[in-house]
XYZ file of C-alpha atoms in Angstrom:
611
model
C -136.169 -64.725 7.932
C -135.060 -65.859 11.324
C -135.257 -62.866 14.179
C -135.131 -62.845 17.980
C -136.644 -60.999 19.857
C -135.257 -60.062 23.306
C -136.934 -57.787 26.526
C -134.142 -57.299 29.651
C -132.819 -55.226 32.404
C -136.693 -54.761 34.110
C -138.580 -57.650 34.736
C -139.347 -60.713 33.278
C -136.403 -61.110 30.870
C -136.914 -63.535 28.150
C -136.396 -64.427 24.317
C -138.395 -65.622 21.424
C -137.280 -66.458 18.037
C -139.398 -66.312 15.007
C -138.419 -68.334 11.359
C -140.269 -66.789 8.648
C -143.262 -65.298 10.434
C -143.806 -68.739 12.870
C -143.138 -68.789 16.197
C -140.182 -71.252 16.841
C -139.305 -71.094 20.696
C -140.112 -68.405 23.970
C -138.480 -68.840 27.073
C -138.787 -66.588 30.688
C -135.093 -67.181 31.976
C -136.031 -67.255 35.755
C -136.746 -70.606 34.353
C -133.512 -71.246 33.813
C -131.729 -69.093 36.687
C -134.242 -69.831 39.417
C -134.597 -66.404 40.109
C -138.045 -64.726 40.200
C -138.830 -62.148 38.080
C -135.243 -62.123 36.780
C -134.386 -59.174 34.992
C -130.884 -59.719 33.329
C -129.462 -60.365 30.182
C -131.530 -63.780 28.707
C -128.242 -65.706 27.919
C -130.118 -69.029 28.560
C -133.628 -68.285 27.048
C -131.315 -67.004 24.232
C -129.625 -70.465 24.073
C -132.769 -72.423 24.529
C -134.032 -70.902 21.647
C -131.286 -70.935 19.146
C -131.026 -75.001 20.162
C -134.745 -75.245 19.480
C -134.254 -73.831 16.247
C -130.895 -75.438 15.112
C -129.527 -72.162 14.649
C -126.907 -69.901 15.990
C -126.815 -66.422 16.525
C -124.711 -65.713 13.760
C -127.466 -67.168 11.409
C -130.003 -64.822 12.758
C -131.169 -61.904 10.496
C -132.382 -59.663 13.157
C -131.933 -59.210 17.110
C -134.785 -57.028 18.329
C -134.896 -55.534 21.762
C -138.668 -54.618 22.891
C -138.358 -51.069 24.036
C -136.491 -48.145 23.475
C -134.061 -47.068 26.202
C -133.650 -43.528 24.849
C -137.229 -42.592 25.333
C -137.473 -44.348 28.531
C -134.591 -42.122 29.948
C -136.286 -38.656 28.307
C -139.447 -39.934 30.559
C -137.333 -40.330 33.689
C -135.706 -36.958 33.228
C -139.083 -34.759 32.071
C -140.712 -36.362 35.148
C -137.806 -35.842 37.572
C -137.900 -31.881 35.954
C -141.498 -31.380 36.085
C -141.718 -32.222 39.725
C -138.116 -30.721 41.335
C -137.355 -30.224 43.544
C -139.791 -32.995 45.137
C -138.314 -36.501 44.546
C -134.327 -35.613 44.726
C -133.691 -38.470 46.424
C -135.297 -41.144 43.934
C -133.347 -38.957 41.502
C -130.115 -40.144 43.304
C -130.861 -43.836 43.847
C -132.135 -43.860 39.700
C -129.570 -41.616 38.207
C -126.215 -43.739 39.114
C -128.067 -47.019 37.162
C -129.155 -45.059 33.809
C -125.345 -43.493 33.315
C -123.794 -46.773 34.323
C -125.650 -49.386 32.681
C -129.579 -48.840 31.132
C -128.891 -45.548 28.539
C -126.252 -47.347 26.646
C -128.176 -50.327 26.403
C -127.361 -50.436 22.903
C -123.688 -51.379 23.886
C -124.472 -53.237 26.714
C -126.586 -55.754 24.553
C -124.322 -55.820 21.766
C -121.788 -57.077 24.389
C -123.316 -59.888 25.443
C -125.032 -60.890 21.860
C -120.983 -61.247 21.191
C -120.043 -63.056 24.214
C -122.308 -65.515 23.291
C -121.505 -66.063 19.178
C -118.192 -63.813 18.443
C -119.497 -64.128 14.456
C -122.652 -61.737 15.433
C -122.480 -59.139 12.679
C -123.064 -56.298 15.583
C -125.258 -53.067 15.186
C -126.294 -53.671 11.629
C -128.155 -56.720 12.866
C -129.760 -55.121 16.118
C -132.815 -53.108 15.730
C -135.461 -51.591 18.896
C -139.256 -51.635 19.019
C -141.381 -49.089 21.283
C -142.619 -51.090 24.036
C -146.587 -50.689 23.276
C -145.856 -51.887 19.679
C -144.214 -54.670 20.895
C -147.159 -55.412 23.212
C -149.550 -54.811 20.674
C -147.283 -56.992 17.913
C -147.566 -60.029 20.477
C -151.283 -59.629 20.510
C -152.401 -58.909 17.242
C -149.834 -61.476 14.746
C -150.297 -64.777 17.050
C -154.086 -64.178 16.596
C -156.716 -66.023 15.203
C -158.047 -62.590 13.234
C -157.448 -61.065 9.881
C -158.392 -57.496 11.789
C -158.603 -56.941 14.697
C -158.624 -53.284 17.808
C -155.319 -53.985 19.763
C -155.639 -52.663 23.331
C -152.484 -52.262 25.391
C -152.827 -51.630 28.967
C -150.048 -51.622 31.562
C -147.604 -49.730 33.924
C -145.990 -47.547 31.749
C -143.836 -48.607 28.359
C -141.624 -45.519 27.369
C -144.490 -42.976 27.848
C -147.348 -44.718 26.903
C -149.381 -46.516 29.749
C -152.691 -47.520 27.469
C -152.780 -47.693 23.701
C -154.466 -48.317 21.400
C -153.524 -50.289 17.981
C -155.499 -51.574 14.228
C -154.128 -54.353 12.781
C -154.971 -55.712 9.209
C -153.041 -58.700 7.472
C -149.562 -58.225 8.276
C -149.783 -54.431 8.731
C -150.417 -52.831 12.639
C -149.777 -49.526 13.801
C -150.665 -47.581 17.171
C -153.704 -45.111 16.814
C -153.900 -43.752 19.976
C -152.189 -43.423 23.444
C -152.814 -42.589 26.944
C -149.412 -41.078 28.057
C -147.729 -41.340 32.215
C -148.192 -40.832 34.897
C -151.832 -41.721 34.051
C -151.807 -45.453 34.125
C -154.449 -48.011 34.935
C -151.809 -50.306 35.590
C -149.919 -48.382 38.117
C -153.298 -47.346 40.169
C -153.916 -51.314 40.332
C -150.240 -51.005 41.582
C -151.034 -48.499 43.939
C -153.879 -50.619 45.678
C -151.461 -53.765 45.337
C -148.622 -51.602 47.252
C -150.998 -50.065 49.881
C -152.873 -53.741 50.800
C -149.803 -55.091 51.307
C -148.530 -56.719 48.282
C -145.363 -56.741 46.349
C -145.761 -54.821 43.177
C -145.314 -56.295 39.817
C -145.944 -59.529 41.251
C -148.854 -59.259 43.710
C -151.426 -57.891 41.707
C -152.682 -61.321 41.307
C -153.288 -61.235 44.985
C -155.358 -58.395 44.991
C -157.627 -59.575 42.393
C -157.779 -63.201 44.211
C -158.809 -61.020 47.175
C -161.178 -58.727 45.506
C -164.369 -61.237 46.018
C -164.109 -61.583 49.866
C -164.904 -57.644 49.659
C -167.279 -55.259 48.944
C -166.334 -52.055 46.803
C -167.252 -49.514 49.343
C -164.309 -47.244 48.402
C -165.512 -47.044 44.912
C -167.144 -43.616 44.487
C -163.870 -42.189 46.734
C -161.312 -43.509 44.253
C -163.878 -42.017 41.345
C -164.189 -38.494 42.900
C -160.750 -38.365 44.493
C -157.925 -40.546 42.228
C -159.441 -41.113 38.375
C -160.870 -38.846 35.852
C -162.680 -41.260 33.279
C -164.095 -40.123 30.254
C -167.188 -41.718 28.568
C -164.744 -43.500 25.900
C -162.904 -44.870 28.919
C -159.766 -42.314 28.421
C -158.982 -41.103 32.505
C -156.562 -39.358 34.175
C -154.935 -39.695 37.524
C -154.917 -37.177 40.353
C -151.321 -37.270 41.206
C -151.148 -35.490 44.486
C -152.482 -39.103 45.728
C -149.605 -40.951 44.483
C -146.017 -41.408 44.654
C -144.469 -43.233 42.309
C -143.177 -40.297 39.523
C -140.491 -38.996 41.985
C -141.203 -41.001 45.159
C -139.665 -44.143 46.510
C -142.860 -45.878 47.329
C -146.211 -45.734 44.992
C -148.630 -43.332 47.299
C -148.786 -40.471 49.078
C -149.793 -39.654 52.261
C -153.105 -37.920 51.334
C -153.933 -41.772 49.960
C -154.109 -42.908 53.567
C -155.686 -40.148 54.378
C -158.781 -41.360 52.047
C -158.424 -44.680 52.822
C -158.761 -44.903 57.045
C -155.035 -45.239 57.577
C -151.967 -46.410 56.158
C -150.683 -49.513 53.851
C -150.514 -52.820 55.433
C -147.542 -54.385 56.503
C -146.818 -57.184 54.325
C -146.377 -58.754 57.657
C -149.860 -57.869 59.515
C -152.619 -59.805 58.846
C -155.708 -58.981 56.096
C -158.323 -56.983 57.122
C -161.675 -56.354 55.602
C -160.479 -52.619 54.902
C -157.955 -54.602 52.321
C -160.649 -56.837 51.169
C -162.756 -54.019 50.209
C -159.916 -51.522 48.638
C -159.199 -54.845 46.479
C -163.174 -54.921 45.401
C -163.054 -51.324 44.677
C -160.347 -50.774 42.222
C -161.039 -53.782 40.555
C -164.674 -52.622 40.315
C -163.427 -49.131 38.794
C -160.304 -50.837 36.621
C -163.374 -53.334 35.337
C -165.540 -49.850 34.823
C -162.521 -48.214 32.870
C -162.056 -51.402 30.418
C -165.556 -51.984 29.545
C -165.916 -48.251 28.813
C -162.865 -48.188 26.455
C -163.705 -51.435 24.606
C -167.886 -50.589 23.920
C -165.939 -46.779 22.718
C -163.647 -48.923 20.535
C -165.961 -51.110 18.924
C -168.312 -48.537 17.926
C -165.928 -46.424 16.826
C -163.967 -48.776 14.492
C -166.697 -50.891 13.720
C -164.709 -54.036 13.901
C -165.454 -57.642 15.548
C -162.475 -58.514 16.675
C -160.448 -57.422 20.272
C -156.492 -58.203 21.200
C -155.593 -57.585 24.713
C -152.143 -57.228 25.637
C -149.833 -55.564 28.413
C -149.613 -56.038 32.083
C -153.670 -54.967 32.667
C -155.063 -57.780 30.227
C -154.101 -60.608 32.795
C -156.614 -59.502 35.172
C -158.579 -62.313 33.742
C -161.596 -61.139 35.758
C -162.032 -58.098 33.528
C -161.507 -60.230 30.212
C -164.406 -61.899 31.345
C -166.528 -59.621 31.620
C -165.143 -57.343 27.719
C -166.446 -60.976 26.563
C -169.550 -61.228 28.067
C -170.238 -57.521 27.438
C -170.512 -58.430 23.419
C -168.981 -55.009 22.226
C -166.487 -57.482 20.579
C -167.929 -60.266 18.880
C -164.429 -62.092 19.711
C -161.504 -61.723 22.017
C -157.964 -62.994 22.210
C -155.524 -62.476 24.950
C -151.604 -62.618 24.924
C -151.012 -65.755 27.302
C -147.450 -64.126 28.100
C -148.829 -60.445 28.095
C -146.709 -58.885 30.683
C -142.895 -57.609 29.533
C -141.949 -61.177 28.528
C -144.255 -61.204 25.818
C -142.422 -57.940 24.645
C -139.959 -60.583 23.017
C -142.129 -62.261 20.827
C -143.770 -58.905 19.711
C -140.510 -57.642 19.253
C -139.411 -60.621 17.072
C -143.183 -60.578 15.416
C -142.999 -56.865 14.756
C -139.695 -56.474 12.977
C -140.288 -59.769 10.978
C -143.883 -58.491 9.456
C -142.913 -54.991 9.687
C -139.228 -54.643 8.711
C -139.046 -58.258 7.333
C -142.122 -57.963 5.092
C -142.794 -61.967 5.837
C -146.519 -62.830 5.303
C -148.568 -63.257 7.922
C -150.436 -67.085 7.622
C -153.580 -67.203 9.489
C -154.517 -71.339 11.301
C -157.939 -71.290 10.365
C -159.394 -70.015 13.204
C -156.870 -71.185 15.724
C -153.457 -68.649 17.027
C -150.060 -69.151 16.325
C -148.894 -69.711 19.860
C -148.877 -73.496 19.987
C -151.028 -73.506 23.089
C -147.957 -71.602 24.858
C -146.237 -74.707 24.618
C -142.960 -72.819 23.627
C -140.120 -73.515 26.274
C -137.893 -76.478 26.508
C -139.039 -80.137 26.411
C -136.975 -83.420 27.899
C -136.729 -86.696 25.770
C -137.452 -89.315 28.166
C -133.767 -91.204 28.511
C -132.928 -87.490 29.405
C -135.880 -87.495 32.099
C -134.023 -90.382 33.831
C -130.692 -89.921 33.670
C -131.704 -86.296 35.564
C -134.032 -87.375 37.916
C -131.463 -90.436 38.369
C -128.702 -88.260 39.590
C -130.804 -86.092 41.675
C -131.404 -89.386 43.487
C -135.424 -89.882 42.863
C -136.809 -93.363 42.848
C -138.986 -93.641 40.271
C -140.753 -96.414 38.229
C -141.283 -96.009 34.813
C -144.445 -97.139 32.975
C -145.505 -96.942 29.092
C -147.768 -93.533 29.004
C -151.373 -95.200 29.321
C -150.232 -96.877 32.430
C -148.648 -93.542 33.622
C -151.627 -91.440 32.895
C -154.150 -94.472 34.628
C -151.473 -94.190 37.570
C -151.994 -90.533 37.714
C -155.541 -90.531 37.324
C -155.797 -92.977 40.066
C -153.714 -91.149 42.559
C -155.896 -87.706 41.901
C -159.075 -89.599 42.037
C -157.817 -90.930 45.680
C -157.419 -86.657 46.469
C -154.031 -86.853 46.250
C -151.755 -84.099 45.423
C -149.521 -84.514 41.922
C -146.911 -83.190 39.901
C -147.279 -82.815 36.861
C -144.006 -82.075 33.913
C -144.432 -83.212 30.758
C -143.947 -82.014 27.233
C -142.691 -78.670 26.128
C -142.805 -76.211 29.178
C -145.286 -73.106 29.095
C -144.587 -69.143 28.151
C -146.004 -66.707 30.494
C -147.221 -66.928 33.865
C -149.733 -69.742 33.804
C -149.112 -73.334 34.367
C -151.124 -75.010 31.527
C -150.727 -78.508 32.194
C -146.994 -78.717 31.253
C -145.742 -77.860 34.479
C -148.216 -78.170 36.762
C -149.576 -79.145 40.500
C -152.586 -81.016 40.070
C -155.814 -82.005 42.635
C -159.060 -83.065 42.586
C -161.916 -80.156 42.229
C -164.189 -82.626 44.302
C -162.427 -82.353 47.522
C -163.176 -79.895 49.893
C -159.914 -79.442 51.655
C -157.912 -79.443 48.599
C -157.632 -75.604 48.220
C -156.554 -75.408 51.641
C -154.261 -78.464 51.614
C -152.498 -77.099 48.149
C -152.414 -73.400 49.237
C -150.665 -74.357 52.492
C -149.124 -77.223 52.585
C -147.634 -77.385 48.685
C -147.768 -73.526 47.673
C -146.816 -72.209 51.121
C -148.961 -68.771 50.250
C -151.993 -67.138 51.301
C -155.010 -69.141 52.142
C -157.350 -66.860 50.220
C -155.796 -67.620 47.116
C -158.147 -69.276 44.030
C -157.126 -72.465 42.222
C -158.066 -72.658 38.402
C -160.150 -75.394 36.922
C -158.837 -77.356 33.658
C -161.729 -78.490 31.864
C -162.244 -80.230 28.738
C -163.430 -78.183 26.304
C -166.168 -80.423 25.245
C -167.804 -80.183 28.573
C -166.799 -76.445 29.785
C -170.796 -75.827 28.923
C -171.751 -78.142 30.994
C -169.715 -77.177 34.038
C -169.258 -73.060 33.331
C -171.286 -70.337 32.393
C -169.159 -70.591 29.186
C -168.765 -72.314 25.862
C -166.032 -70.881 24.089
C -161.987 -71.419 24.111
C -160.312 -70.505 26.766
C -156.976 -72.470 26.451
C -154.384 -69.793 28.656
C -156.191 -69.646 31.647
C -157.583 -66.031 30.747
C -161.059 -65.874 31.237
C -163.121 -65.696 34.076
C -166.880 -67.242 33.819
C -169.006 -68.500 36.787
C -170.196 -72.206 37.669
C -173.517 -72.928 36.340
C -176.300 -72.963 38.841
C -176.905 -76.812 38.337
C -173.536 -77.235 39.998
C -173.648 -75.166 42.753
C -174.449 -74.948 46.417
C -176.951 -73.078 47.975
C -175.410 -70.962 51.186
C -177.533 -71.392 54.437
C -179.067 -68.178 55.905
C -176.090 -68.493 58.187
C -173.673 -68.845 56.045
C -175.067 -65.551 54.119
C -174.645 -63.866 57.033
C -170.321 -64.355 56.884
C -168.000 -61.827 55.474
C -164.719 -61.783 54.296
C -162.512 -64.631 54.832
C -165.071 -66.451 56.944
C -166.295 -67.257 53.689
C -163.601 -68.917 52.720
C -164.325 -72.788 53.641
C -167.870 -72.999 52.797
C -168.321 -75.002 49.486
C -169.753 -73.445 46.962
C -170.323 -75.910 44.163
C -169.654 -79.937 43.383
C -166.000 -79.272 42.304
C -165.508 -76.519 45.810
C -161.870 -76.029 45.188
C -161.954 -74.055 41.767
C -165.162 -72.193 42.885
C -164.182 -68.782 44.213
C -166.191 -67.436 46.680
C -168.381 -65.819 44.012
C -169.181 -68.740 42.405
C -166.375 -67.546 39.817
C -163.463 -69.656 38.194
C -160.567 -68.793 36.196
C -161.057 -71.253 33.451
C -158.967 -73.615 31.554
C -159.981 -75.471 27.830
C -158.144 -78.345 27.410
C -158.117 -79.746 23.875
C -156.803 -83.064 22.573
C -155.386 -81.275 19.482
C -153.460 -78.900 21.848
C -152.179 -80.409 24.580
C -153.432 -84.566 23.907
C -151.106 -86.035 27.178
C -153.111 -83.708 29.479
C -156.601 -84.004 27.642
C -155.758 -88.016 27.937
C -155.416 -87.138 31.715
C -158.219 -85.851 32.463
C -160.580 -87.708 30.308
C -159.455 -90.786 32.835
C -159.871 -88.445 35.743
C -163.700 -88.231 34.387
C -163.848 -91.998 33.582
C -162.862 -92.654 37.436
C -165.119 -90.159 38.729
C -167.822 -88.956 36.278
C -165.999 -85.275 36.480
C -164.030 -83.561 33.489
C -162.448 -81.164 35.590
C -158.903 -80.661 37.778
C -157.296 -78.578 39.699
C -154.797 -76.995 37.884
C -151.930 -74.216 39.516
C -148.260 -73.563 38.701
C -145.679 -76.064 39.544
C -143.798 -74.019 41.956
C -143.565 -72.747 45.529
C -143.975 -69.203 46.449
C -141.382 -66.901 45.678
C -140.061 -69.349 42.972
C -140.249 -69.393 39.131
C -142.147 -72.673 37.213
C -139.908 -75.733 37.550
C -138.522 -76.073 34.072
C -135.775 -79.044 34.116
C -136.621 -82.554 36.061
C -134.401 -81.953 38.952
C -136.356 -78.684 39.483
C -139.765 -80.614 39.459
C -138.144 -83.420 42.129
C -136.824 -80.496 44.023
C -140.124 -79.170 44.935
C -141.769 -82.599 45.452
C -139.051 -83.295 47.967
C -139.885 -80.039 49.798
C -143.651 -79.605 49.939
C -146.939 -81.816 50.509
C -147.209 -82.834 46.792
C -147.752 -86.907 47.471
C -146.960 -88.114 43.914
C -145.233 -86.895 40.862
C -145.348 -87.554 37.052
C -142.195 -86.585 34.969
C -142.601 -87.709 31.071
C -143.156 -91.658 31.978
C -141.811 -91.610 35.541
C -143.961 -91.535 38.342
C -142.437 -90.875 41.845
C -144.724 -91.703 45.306
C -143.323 -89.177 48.383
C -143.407 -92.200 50.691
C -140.640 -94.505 48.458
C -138.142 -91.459 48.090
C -134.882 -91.021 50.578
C -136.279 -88.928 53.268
C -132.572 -87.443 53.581
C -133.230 -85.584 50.078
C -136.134 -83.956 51.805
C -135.521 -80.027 51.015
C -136.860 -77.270 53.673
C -137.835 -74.359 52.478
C -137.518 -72.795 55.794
C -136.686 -68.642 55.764
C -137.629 -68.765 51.693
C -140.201 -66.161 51.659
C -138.281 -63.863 54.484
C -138.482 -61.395 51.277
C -141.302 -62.615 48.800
């Protein structure tokens, strides 16, 4: 049974399509548009993934959207209702875009399905899943678990914001919800809005910022904002926020409490944002472990799935796996809206399909997130050829020594090779690469290649056979999830003096023997690379460690910010030609910055005017 999946027309559009209960292909298309966060209709992920299964859409069985539009609307309208006449002017901005477009979804997406294969049977072949089933679907099928609690936690689906789901074999159905405007997602919104950051795309920020603070604001936001129960259920005091009928996410009685209003994007970051940013990531952390410990002792199983917009706060994973309420704990790599599509796809082919669920003996069904779109190697040159890179092309040991060479001299690289990621991490497909040795590198990546906020944490990749020896961690941890600390062999003592700094004066002091994946609480987002996985990039850095005697890199996303991950070649040269990256790999090419036509140079002058 061959089904796609599709989520749309919010953020993060993308497609998945399942054969028979495996998952074939997943693709975000802002890799394919270059558009961030791109919300339309996935014609290109959609094409991507019918070529990467030789099939068309008229051979499909089932197209599955990953939310229901109807509900969605009833939400809008009982919220606009229960607070008239207050928020009459969101109400005219929001109304114009449901009755034009998003409530007849149904039509709308059988449109395009037919624009793109005229042969698509039509309604009897499209089907809708409630967004938290979806979420939960693309948690609880790709895992490595027979049964397993799925917890859902983000912004708001139709009207659930937290849920809560049991899944056995192929069967999974939702328990338990935690209905808007309460949301643990949209309070971490909140905070993201009110320091300064965009929402739905800064919230990263805020948690990168969190350890340069000290949660001082805690006990307001407990008695003021959040009502949590001892089993971790909460509720929100509205009259501190906006965002049911407002234009903006808080009110003013939230700067009020919190010494004055939200930060310009534009101003600079103050400790007041460095501690609002420890705060609510203290009380989100106190929220999740409270829910999970309820969980497991009520349902008495071992295993956890985390999925939704909450469970990439990779800070708080680490610390439900640490707890031990859960004896094990799996994470959606792609667990914001994009996922939706493969839960979607997942749902309806083990639900409405009846397909079989195989379990990998031990290991998920995602394929490492190696789902998108790959590039045979004559491709690779004929692409970076008329893009007008100069390039020399070695067999791959010589191109992996090369690489290894360059990153053991502290040079920046690119790195695109293989089958590109799904989700929001760069995994070592499409990444920018640097040696965790070096000092300045953090610095030199964050503002010279990444052109973003100096604050900002790079992630380690680590073989897995030596994460133990390097992390305060010895288990998988293969999407960049999980946050564990550097073991105290490997770190570096701070000087009375340097105790003495706070906030972003903390910043350049190193921490540990590989300083630029060593947060500034001795933390790291980690990274297991395994040679069954991902062997190109476990080849890589097992010569990085035979150079240097160190089985870690620096590993971030291959893009600038305000961009999507380069997919394609010529998006890969593109940002090498415009940013401090000093070498690049693509499949057997490598390119050095000094050799290229310094008239292809690109400027990415004015980009982030509105990132």
């Amino acid at each position: 049974m061959k089904v796609l999946g599709i989520s749309a027309f919010y953020h993060d559009s993308a497609a998945a399509l399942i054969d028979d209960g495996r998952i074939v292909a997943a693709a975000q298309e802002e890799r394919f548009t270059r558009l961030k966060h791109d919300a339309g209709f996935p014609h290109h992920a959609i094409a991507y993934c019918l070529e990467a299964g030789e099939t068309s859409l008229g051979k499909v069985d089932l197209v599955v959207f990953y939310d229901k539009p109807f509900l969605k609307f009833e939400r809008l309208l009982e919220t606009y209702v229960a607070y008239a006449p207050r928020g009459f002017q969101s109400f005219q901005k929001a109304m114009p875009v449901w009755l034009k477009e998003k409530l007849f979804q149904k039509s709308l997406i059988l449109g395009e399905l037919k624009r793109i294969d005229a042969t698509f049977a039509g309604a009897v072949k499209l089907a809708f899943t409630e967004h938290h089933l979806s979420h939960a679907a693309s948690a609880f099928y790709p895992s490595p678990f027979e049964e397993a609690v799925v917890l859902t936690m983000d912004g708001v689906g139709e009207w659930a914001t937290t849920s809560v789901g049991i899944g056995r074999g192929r069967d999974l159905s939702i328990v338990r919800e935690i209905h808007f405007p309460h949301s643990l997602g949209l309070l971490y919104s909140a905070f993201t809005y009110f320091t300064g950051f965009k929402v739905n795309s800064g919230e990263y920020k805020l948690m990168g910022l969190a350890p340069y603070g000290v949660p001082r604001f805690e006990k307001l936001i407990l008695d003021n904002l959040i009502d949590i129960k001892q089993d971790g259920s909460f509720r929100l005091n509205m009259a501190y926020f906006d965002y049911c009928t407002g234009l903006k996410m808080t009110s003013a009685k939230f700067d009020s409490l919190f010494e004055g209003p939200a930060r310009k994007p534009e101003d600079l970051l103050t400790q007041r944002e460095m501690d609002l940013a420890a705060s609510v990531q203290s009380v989100l952390e106190s929220v999740v472990l409270r829910m999970t410990r309820s969980l497991a002792q009520e349902f008495g199983i071992p295993n956890l799935c985390l999925a939704g917009g909450v469970a990439l706060n990779c800070v708080a994973n680490g610390k439900i796996l640490r707890d031990g309420a859960f004896n094990n704990v799996w994470v959606q790599p792609a667990s914001g809206d994009a996922g939706g599509a493969i839960g979607a796809a997942l749902a309806a082919s083990h639900g409405m399909g009846n397909v079989a669920r195989t379990l990998l003996m031990g290991k998920d069904s995602m394929s490492g997130s190696y789902l998108g779109p790959s590039y045979a190697q004559g491709e690779i040159e004929k692409r970076l050829t008329a893009a007008g890179a100069r390039y020399q092309v070695f067999d791959e040991h010589e191109m992996i020594g090369k690489t290894a060479d360059a990153l053991a001299e502290e040079k920046a690289v690119g790195w695109c090779q293989g089958r590109m990621e799904f989700g929001p991490r760069a995994l070592g497909a499409r990444s920018i690469l640097g040696d965790p040795r070096s000092p300045k590198m953090q610095s030199v990546l964050n503002l010279k290649v990444k052109f973003r906020e100096s604050f900002r944490p790079f992630a380690p990749s680590v073989l897995r056979e030596d994460v133990a020896d390097w992390f305060e961690m010895d288990c998988d941890s293969p999407y960049m999830l999980l946050v564990a600390d550097v073991v105290g062999r490997r770190r570096l003592a701070m000087t009375p003096e340097q105790q003495k700094l706070f906030g972003i004066d903390r910043l350049n002091i190193p921490r540990s023997d590989i300083p630029a994946v060593t947060h500034v609480d001795y933390s790291a987002r980690i990274q297991t690379v395994s040679a069954e996985t991902n062997p190109l990039y476990h080849a890589l850095i097992s010569a990085f460690k035979a150079r240097t005697g160190c089985p870690v890199l620096v590993n971030t996303s291959f893009n600038v910010r305000g961009e999507p991950l380069v997919c394609a070649p010529e998006d890969a040269f593109r940002c090498f030609m415009g940013t401090g990256l000093d070498y690049l790999a693509v499949g057997r090419c490598v390119m050095h910055k000094v050799d290229q036509d310094p008239s292809l140079k690109v400027s990415y002058e004015n980009h982030f005017a509105n990132d």
